[in-house]
Coordinates of C-alpha atoms (C1' of nucleotides) in Angstrom, one line a residue:
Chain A
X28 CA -2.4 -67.9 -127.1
X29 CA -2.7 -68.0 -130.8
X30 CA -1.1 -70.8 -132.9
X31 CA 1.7 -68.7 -134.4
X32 CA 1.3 -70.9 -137.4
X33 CA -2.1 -69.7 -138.0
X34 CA -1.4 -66.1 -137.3
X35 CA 1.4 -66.3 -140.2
X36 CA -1.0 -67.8 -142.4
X37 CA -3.9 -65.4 -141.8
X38 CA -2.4 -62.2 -141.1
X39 CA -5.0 -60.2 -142.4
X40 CA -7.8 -62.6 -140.8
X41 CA -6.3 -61.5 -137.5
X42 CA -5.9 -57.7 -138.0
X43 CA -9.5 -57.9 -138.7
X44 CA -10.3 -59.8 -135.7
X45 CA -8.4 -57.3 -133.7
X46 CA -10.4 -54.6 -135.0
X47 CA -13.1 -56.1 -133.8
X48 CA -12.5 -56.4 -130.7
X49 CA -11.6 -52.6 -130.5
X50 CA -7.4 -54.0 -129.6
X51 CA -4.7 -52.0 -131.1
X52 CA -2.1 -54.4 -131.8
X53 CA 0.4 -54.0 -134.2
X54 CA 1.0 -57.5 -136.0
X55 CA 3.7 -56.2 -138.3
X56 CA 6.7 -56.5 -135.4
X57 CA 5.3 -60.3 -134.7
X58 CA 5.0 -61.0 -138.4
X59 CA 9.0 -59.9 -139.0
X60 CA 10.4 -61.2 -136.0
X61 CA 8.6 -64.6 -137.2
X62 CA 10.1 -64.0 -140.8
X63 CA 13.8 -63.6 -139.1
X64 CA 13.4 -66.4 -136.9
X65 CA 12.1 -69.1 -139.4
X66 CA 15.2 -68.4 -141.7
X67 CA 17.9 -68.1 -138.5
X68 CA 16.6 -71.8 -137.8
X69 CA 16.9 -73.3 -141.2
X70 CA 20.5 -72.3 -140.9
X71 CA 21.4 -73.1 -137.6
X72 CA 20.0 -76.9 -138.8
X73 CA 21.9 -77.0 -141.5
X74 CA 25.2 -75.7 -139.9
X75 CA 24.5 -77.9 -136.8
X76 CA 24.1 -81.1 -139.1
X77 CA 28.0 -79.9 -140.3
X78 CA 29.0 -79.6 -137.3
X79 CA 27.4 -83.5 -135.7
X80 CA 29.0 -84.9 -139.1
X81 CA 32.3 -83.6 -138.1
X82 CA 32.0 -84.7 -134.5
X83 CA 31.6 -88.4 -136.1
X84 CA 34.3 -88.9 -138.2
X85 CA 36.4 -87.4 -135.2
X86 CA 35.1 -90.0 -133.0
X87 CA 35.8 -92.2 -136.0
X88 CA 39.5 -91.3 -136.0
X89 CA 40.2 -91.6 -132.6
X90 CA 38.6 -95.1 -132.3
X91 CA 41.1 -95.8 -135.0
X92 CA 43.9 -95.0 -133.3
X93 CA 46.0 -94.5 -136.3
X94 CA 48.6 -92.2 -136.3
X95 CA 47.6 -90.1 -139.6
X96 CA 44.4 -90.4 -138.7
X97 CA 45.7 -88.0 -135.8
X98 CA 45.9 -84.8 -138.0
X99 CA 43.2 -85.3 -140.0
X100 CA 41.1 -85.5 -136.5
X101 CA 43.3 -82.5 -135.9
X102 CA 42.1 -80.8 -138.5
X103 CA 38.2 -81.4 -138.1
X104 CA 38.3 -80.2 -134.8
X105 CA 39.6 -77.1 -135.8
X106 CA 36.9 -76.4 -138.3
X107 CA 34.6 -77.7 -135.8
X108 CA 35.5 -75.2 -133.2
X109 CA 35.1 -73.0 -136.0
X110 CA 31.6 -73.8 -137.2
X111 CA 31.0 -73.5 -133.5
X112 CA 32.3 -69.9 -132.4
X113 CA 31.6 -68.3 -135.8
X114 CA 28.7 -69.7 -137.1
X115 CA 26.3 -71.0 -134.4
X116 CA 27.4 -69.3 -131.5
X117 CA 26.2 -65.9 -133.1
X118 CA 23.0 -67.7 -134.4
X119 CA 21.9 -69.1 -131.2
X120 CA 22.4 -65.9 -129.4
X121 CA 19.9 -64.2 -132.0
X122 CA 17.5 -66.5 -132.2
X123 CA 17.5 -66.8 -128.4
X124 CA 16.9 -62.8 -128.6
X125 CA 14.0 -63.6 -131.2
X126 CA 12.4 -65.9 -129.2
X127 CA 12.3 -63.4 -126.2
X128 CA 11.1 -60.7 -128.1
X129 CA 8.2 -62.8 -129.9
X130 CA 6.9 -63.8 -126.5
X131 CA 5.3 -61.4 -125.0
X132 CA 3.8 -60.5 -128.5
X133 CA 2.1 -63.8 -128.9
X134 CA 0.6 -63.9 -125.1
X135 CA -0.4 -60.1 -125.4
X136 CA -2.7 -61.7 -128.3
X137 CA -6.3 -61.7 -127.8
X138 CA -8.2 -64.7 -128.8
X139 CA -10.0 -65.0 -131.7
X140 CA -14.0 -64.6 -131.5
X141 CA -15.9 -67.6 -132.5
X142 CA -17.6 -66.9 -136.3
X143 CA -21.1 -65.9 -134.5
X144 CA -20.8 -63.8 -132.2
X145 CA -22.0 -60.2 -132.7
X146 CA -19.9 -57.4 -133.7
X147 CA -20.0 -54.2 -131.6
X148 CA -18.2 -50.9 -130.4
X149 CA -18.9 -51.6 -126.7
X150 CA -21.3 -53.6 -124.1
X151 CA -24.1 -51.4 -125.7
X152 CA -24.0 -53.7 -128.7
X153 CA -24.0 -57.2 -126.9
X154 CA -27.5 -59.1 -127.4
X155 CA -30.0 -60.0 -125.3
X156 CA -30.9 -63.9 -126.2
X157 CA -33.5 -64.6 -123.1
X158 CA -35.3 -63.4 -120.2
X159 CA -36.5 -65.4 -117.2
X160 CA -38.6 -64.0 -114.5
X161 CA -40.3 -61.3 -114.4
X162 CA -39.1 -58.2 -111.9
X163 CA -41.0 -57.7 -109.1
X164 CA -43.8 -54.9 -108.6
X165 CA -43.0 -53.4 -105.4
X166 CA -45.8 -51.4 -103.7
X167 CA -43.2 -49.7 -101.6
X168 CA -40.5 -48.2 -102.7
X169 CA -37.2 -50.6 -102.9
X170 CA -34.1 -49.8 -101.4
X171 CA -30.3 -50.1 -102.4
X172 CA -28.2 -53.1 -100.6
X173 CA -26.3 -50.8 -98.6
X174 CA -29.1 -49.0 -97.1
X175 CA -30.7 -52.5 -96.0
X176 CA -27.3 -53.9 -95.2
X177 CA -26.6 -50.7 -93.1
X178 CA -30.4 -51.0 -91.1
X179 CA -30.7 -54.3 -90.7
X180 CA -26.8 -54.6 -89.1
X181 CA -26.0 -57.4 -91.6
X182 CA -23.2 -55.2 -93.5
X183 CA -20.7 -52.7 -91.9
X184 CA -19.1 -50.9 -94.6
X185 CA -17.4 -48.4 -92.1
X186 CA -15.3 -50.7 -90.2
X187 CA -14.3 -52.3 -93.4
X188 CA -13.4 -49.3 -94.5
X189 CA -10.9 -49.0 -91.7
X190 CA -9.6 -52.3 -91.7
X191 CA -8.9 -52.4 -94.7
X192 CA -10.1 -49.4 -97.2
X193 CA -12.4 -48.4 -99.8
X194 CA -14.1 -51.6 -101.7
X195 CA -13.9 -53.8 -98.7
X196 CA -16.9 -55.3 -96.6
X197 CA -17.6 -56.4 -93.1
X198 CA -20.9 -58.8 -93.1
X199 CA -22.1 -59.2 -89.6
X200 CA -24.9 -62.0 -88.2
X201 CA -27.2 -63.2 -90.7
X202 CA -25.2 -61.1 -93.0
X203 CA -22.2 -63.6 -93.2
X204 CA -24.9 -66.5 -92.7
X205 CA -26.2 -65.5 -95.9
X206 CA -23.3 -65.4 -97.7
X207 CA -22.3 -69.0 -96.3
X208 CA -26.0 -70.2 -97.2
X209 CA -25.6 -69.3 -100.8
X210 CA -22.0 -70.4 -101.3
X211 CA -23.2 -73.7 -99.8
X212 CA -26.5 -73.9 -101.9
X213 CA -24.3 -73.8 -105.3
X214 CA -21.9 -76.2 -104.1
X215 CA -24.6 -78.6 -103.5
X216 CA -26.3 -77.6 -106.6
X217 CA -23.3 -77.9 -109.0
X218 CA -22.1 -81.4 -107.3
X219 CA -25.5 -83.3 -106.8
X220 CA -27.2 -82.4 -109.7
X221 CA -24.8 -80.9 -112.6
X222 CA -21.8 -83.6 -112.0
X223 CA -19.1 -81.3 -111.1
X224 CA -16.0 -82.7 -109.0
X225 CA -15.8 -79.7 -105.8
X226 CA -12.0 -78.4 -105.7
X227 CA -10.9 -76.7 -102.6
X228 CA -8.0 -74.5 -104.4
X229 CA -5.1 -72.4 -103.2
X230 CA -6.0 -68.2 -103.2
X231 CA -2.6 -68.1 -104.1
X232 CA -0.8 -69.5 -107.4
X233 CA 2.1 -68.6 -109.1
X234 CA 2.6 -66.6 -112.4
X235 CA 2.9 -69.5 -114.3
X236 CA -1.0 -70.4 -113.8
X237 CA -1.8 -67.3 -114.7
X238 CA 0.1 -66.9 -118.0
X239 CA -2.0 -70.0 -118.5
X240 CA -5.5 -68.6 -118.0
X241 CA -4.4 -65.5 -119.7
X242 CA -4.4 -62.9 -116.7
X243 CA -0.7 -62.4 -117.4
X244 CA 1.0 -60.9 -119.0
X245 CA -1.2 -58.5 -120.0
X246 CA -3.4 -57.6 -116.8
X247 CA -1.0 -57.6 -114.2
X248 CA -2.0 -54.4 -113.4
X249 CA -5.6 -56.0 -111.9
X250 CA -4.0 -58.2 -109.7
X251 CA -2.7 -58.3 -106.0
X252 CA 0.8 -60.0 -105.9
X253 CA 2.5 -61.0 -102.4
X254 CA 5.9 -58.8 -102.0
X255 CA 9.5 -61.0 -102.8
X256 CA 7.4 -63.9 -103.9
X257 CA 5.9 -65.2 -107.0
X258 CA 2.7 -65.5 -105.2
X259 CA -0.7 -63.6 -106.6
X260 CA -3.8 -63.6 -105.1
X261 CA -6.8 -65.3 -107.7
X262 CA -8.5 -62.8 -109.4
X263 CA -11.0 -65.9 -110.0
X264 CA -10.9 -69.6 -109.1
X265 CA -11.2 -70.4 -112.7
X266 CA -7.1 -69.4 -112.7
X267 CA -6.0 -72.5 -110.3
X268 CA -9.2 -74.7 -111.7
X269 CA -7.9 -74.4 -115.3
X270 CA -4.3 -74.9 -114.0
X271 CA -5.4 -78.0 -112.3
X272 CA -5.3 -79.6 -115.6
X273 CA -2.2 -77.2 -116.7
X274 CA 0.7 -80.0 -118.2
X275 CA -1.5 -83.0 -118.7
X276 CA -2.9 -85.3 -121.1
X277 CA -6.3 -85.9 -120.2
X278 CA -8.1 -89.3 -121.2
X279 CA -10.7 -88.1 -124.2
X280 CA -13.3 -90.6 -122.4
X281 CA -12.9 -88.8 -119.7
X282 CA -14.0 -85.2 -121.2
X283 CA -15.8 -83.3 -120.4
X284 CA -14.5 -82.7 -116.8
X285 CA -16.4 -80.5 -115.2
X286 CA -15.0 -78.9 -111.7
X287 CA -16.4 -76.5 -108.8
X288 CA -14.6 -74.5 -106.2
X289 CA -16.2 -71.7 -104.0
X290 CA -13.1 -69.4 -103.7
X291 CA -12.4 -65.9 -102.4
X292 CA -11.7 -63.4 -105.4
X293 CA -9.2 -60.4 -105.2
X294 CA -8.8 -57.8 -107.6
X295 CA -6.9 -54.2 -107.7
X296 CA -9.8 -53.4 -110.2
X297 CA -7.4 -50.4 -111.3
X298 CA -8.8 -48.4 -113.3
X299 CA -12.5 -48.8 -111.9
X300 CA -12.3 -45.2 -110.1
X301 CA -15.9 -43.9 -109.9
X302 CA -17.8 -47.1 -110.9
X303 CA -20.0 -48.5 -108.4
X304 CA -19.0 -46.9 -105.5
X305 CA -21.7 -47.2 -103.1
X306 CA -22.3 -51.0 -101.7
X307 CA -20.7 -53.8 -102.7
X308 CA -21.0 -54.3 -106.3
X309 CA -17.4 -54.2 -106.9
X310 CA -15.2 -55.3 -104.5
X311 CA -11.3 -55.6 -103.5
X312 CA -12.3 -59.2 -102.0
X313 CA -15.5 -60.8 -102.9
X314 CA -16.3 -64.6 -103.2
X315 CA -17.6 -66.5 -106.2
X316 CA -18.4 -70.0 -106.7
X317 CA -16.8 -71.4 -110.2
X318 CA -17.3 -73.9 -112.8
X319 CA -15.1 -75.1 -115.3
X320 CA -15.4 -77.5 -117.5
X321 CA -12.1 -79.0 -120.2
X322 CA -13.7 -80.2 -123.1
X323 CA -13.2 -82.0 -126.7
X324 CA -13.4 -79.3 -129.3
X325 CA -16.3 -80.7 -131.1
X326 CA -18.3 -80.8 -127.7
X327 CA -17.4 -77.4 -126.6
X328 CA -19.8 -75.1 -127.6
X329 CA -22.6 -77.6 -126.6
X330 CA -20.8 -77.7 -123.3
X331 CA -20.9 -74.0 -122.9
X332 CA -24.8 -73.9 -123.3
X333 CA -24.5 -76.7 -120.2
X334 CA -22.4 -75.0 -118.1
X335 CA -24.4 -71.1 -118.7
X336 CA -27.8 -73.3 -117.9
X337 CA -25.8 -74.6 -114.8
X338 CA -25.1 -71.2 -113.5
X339 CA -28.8 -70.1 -114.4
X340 CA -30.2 -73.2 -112.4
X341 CA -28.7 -70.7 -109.6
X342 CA -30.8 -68.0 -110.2
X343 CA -34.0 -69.8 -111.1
X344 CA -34.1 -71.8 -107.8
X345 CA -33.3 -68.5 -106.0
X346 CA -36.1 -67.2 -108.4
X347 CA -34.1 -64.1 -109.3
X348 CA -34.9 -62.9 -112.3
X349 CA -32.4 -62.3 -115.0
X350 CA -31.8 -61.9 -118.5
X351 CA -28.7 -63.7 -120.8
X352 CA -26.7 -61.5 -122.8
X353 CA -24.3 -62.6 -125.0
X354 CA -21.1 -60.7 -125.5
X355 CA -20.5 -58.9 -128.5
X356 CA -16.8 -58.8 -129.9
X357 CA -16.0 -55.4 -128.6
X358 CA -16.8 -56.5 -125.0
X359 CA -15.3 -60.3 -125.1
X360 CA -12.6 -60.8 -122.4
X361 CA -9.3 -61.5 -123.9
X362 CA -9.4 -65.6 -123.5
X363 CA -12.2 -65.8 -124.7
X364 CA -13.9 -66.9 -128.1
X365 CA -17.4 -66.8 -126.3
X366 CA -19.6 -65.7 -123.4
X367 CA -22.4 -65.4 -122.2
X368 CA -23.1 -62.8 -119.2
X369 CA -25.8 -63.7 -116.7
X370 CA -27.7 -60.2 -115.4
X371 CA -29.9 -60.5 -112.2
X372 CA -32.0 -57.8 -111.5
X373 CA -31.6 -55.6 -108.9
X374 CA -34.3 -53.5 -107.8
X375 CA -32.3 -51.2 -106.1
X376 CA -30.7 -49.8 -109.4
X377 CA -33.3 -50.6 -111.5
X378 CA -31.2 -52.3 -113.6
X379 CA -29.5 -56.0 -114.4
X380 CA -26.3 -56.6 -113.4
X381 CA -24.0 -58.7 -114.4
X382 CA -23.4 -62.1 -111.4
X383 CA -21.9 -64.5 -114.0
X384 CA -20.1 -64.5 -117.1
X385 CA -19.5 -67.8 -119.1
X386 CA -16.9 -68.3 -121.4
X387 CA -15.7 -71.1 -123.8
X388 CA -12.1 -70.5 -124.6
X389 CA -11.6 -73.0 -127.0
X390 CA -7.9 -73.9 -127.4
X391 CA -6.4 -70.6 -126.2
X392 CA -5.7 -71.3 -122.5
X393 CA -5.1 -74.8 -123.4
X394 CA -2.5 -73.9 -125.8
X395 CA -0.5 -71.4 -122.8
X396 CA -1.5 -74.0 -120.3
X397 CA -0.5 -76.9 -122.2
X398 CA -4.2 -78.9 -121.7
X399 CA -4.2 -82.1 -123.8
X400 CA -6.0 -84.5 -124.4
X401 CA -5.8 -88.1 -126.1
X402 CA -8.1 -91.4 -127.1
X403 CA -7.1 -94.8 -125.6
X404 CA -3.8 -93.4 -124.4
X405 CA -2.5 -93.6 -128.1
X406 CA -2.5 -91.5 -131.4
X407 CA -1.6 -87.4 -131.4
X408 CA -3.0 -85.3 -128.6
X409 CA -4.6 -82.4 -129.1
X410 CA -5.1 -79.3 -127.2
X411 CA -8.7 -79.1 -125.0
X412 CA -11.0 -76.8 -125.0
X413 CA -11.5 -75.0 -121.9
X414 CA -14.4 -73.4 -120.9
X415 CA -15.4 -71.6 -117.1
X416 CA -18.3 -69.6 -115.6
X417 CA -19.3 -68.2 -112.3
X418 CA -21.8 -70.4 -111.0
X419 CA -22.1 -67.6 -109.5
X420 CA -20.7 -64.5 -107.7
X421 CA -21.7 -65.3 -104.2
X422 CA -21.6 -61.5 -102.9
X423 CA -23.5 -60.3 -106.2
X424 CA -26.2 -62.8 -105.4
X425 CA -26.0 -61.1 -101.7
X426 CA -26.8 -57.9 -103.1
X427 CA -29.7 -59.8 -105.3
X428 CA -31.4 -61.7 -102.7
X429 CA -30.9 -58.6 -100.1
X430 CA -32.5 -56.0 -102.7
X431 CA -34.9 -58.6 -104.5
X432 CA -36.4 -60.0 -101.1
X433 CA -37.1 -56.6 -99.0
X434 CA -40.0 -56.0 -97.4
X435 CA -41.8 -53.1 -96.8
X436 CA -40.5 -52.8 -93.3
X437 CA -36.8 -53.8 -94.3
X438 CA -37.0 -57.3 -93.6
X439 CA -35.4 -60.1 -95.8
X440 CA -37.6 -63.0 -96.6
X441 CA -35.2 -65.9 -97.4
X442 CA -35.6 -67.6 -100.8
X443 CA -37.0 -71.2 -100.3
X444 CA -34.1 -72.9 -100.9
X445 CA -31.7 -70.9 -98.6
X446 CA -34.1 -72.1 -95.6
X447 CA -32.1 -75.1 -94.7
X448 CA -29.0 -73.4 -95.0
X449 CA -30.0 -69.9 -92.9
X450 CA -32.0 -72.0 -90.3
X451 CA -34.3 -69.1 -90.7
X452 CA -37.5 -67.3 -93.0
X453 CA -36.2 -64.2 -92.6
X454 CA -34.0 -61.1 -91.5
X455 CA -34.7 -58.5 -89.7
X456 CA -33.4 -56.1 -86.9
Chain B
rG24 C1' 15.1 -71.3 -91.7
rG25 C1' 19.4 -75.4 -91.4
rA26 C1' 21.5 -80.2 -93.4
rG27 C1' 21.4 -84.0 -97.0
rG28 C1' 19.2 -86.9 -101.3
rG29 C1' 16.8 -87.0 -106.0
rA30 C1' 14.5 -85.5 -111.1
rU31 C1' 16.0 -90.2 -117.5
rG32 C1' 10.7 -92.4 -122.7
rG33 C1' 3.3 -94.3 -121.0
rG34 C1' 5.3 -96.8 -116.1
rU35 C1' 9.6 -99.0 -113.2
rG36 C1' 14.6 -98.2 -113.8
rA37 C1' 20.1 -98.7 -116.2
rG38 C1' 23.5 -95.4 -118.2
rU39 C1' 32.2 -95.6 -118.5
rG40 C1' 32.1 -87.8 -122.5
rG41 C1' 32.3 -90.4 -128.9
rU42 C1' 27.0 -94.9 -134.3
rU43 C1' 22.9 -93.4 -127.0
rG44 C1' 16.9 -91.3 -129.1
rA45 C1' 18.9 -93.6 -125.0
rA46 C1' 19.7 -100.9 -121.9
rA47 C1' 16.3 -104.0 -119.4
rC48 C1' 11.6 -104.9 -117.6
rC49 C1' 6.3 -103.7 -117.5
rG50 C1' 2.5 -101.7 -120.3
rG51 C1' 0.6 -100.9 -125.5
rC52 C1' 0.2 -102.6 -130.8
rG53 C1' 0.9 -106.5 -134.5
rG54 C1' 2.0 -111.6 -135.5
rU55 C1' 2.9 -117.1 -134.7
rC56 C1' 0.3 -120.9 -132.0
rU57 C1' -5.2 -121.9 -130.4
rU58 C1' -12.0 -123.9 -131.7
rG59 C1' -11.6 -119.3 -128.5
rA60 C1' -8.8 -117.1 -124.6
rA61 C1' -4.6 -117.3 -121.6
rA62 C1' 0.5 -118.6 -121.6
rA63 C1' 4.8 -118.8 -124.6
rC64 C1' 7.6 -117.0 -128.6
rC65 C1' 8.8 -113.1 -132.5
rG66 C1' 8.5 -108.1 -134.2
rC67 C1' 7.0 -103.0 -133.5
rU68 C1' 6.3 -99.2 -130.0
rG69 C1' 8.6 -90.9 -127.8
rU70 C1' 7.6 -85.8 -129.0
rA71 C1' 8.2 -81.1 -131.6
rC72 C1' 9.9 -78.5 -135.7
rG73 C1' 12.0 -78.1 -140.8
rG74 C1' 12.4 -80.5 -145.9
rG75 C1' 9.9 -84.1 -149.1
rA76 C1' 4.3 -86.4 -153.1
rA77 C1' 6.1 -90.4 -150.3
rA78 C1' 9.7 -93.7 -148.5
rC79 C1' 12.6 -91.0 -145.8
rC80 C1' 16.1 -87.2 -144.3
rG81 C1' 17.6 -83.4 -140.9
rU82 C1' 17.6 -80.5 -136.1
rA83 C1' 16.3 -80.3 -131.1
rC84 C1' 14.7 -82.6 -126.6
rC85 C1' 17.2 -87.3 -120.5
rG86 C1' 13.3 -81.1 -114.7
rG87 C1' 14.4 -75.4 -116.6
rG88 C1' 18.5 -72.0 -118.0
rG89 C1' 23.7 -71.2 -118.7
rG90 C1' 28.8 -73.1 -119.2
rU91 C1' 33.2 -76.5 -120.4
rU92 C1' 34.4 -79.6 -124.9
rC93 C1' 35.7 -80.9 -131.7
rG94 C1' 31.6 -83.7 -129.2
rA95 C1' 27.4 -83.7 -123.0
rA96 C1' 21.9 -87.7 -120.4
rU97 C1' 27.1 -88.2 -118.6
rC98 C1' 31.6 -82.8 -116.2
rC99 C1' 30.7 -77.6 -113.9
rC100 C1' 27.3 -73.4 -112.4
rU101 C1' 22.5 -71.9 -111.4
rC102 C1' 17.1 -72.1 -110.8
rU103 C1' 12.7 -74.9 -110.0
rC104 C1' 10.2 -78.9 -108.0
rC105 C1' 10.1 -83.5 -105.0
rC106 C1' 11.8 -86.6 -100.8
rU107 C1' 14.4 -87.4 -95.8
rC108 C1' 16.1 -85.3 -91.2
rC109 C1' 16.4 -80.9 -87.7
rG110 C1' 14.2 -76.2 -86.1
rC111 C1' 9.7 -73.2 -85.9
rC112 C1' 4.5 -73.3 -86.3
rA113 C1' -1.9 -73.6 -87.4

RNA sequence: GGAGGGAUGGGUGAGUGGUUGAAACCGGCGGUCUUGAAAACCGCUGUACGGGAAACCGUACCGGGGGUUCGAAUCCCUCUCCCUCCGCCA
């Protein structure tokens, strides 16, 4: 969310910012309702101050307990109940009708883009700011994931299929080993070496969270939400890690705070019809582990290059190779003033594809979320910045180790550093 | 799922419908004293918004929302959360 009382004062700032970012938002209702509601509260104050003046000399007049003072205390209740029926009554009722119209407005505002990132029309135009690895030369020619998943017995897309639908996936054997082995290798990675606390999160959280990360209102549409309850599943674990913080004033010594969780993910993906069909690119159900970091502002963007670099530590000891893109303002997710995409390679495809995607939200989630923070316990508090990235999608790395390790004869050779946590070299039938 | 209890400032915890934004204590800050520190004593110590150059003034806020009343932390309704007991259960 937007401070409204920057949005008044840069109207036209934001309609350009909104162009930018291809939205279609009309700011004129917000800007009116605004107007309207700034003047309705002068009023009310001033009426209100008439009416607590009143309220004191009746109190005055009754301590008094003087029998002319009787009428006169008559009398000021009577204009009293007045002021009160005619006057606020009316104005409260509007202004309560202001204030729920203005809502959704403001939290159906995108953030605003910090000052360098690119501008753009769509993902065509974000920028490539560094390569690592080089793909591999296979003498054979590579396979897709779901043709090696499907040989070697590690992935059984059919029974998924009738458990639960399209987009889901059974792993079977080393199959689910792998996918354990990797969640397990970030975890260790993120909490020996990068500092991050591991969280062990609820899957489900309530609406409130995610007005606070920004998923609602606007995206209920990608979410699964449990029948008669205000219960959704986490579209990502950055949702209950940013909430974990949602409501309190952290200590500024204490920033930044940098968390972990390895979560399941759910998402309705609606809309996605006809996108990555085959395999399991894009998923109803997929695991990721996450990283999120609260942060002073002035630290923020340093702590964003940090946390990107600690998701990229992922790939480089997997030795996938990948490129950094970062996002122009066309293709920046709603919360976000920043990111940087991580694309692995995949031979399969012959293409990078995007496994991470690190954002700096600056003071956006931490304004819906209420995220403080404070020196020494004392002075103003401001509002955090709040910054997450996958560190990384655990089933996209699946699909990279699967498709980047294949040997000629469908085996998977397991990266080094998976070794200790697949208790074997490699996979085969 | 059933029954009951609770939610007050940074913390603990008072609060009879009328100078209560809210006692007291703890914490924090400043001062006196001291070579220094502690102790003791004295004073100060919430947030948001609006107005004002400022001093300051005003409005709102005692879990959320609504109601009663001239006036609500205080009375009523409702929701949420927490606690205790019972039932069920991994």
């Amino acid at each position: 969310m937007l401070d409204l009382a920057y949005v008044r004062e840069h109207l036209e700032e934001i309609e350009a910012m909104l162009r930018k970012r291809q939205t279609r938002f009309d700011l004129e209702p917000l800007r009116a309702l605004d107007a309207e509601r700034r003047k309705l509260v002068r009023e009310l104050e001033e009426i209100r101050q008439q009416r607590n003046q009143i309220s004191e000399q009746v109190a005055r007049l009754k301590r008094a307990k003087e029998t002319e003072g009787h009428a006169r205390a008559e009398a000021l209740m009577n204009e009293s109940r007045r002021l009160g029926a005619e006057e606020i009554k009316p104005r409260e009722d509007r202004l309560n009708h202001l204030d729920a119209a203005m809502e959704p407005l403001l939290l159906n505002l995108p953030n605003r883009p910090y000052a360098s990132v690119p501008e753009g029309w769509s993902s065509e135009d974000n920028v490539e700011i560094k390569r690592w690895g080089e793909p591999r030369r296979f003498d054979f020619e590579p396979l897709a994931h779901w043709d090696l998943g499907l040989q070697l017995g590690i992935l059984d897309l059919e029974t998924a299929a009738r458990l639960s639908g399209a987009r889901f996936a059974v792993y079977r054997g080393a199959g689910a080993r792998l996918e354990r082995a990797l969640a397990n290798f970030m975890l260790d990675l993120h909490t020996r070496k990068h500092g991050y606390q591991e969280i062990l999160p609820p899957a489900l959280v309530n609406s409130a969270a995610l007005r606070g990360t920004g998923q609602l209102p606007k995206f209920a549409g990608d979410l699964f939400k449990c029948e008669a309850s205000d219960l959704w599943l986490i579209p990502t674990a950055e949702v209950p890690l940013t909430n974990l913080f949602a409501g309190q004033t952290l200590e500024a010594a204490d920033l930044p705070r940098s968390v972990t969780a390895w979560t399941p993910c759910f998402r309705s993906e609606a809309g996605s019809y006809g996108k990555d069909v085959r395999g399991i690119i894009r998923q109803h159900q997929f695991q990721k582990v996450e990283l999120v970091k609260i942060s002073r502002p002035e630290d923020s963007y340093a702590d964003l290059e940090r946390l990107t670099l600690d998701a990229e530590a992922v790939l480089q000891a997997l030795e996938l190779p990948y490129r950094v893109m970062e996002l122009c303002t066309a293709d920046l997710g709603f919360s976000s003033a920043k990111t940087y995409d991580l694309e692995v390679w995949l031979p399969g495809q012959q293409a990078y594809r995007e496994i991470s995607s690190c954002s700096n939200c600056e003071d956006f989630q931490a304004r819906r979320a209420n995220i403080r923070y404070r020196a020494g316990g004392k002075g103003k508090s401001h509002y955090a910045h709040t910054l997450n990235g996958s560190g990384v999608a655990v089933g996209r790395a699946w699909i990279a180790v699967v498709e980047n390790y294949q040997q000629a004869d469908s085996s998977i050779l397991i990266p080094e550093v998976l070794r200790p946590y697949m208790g074997m070299e490699r996979i085969t039938r």
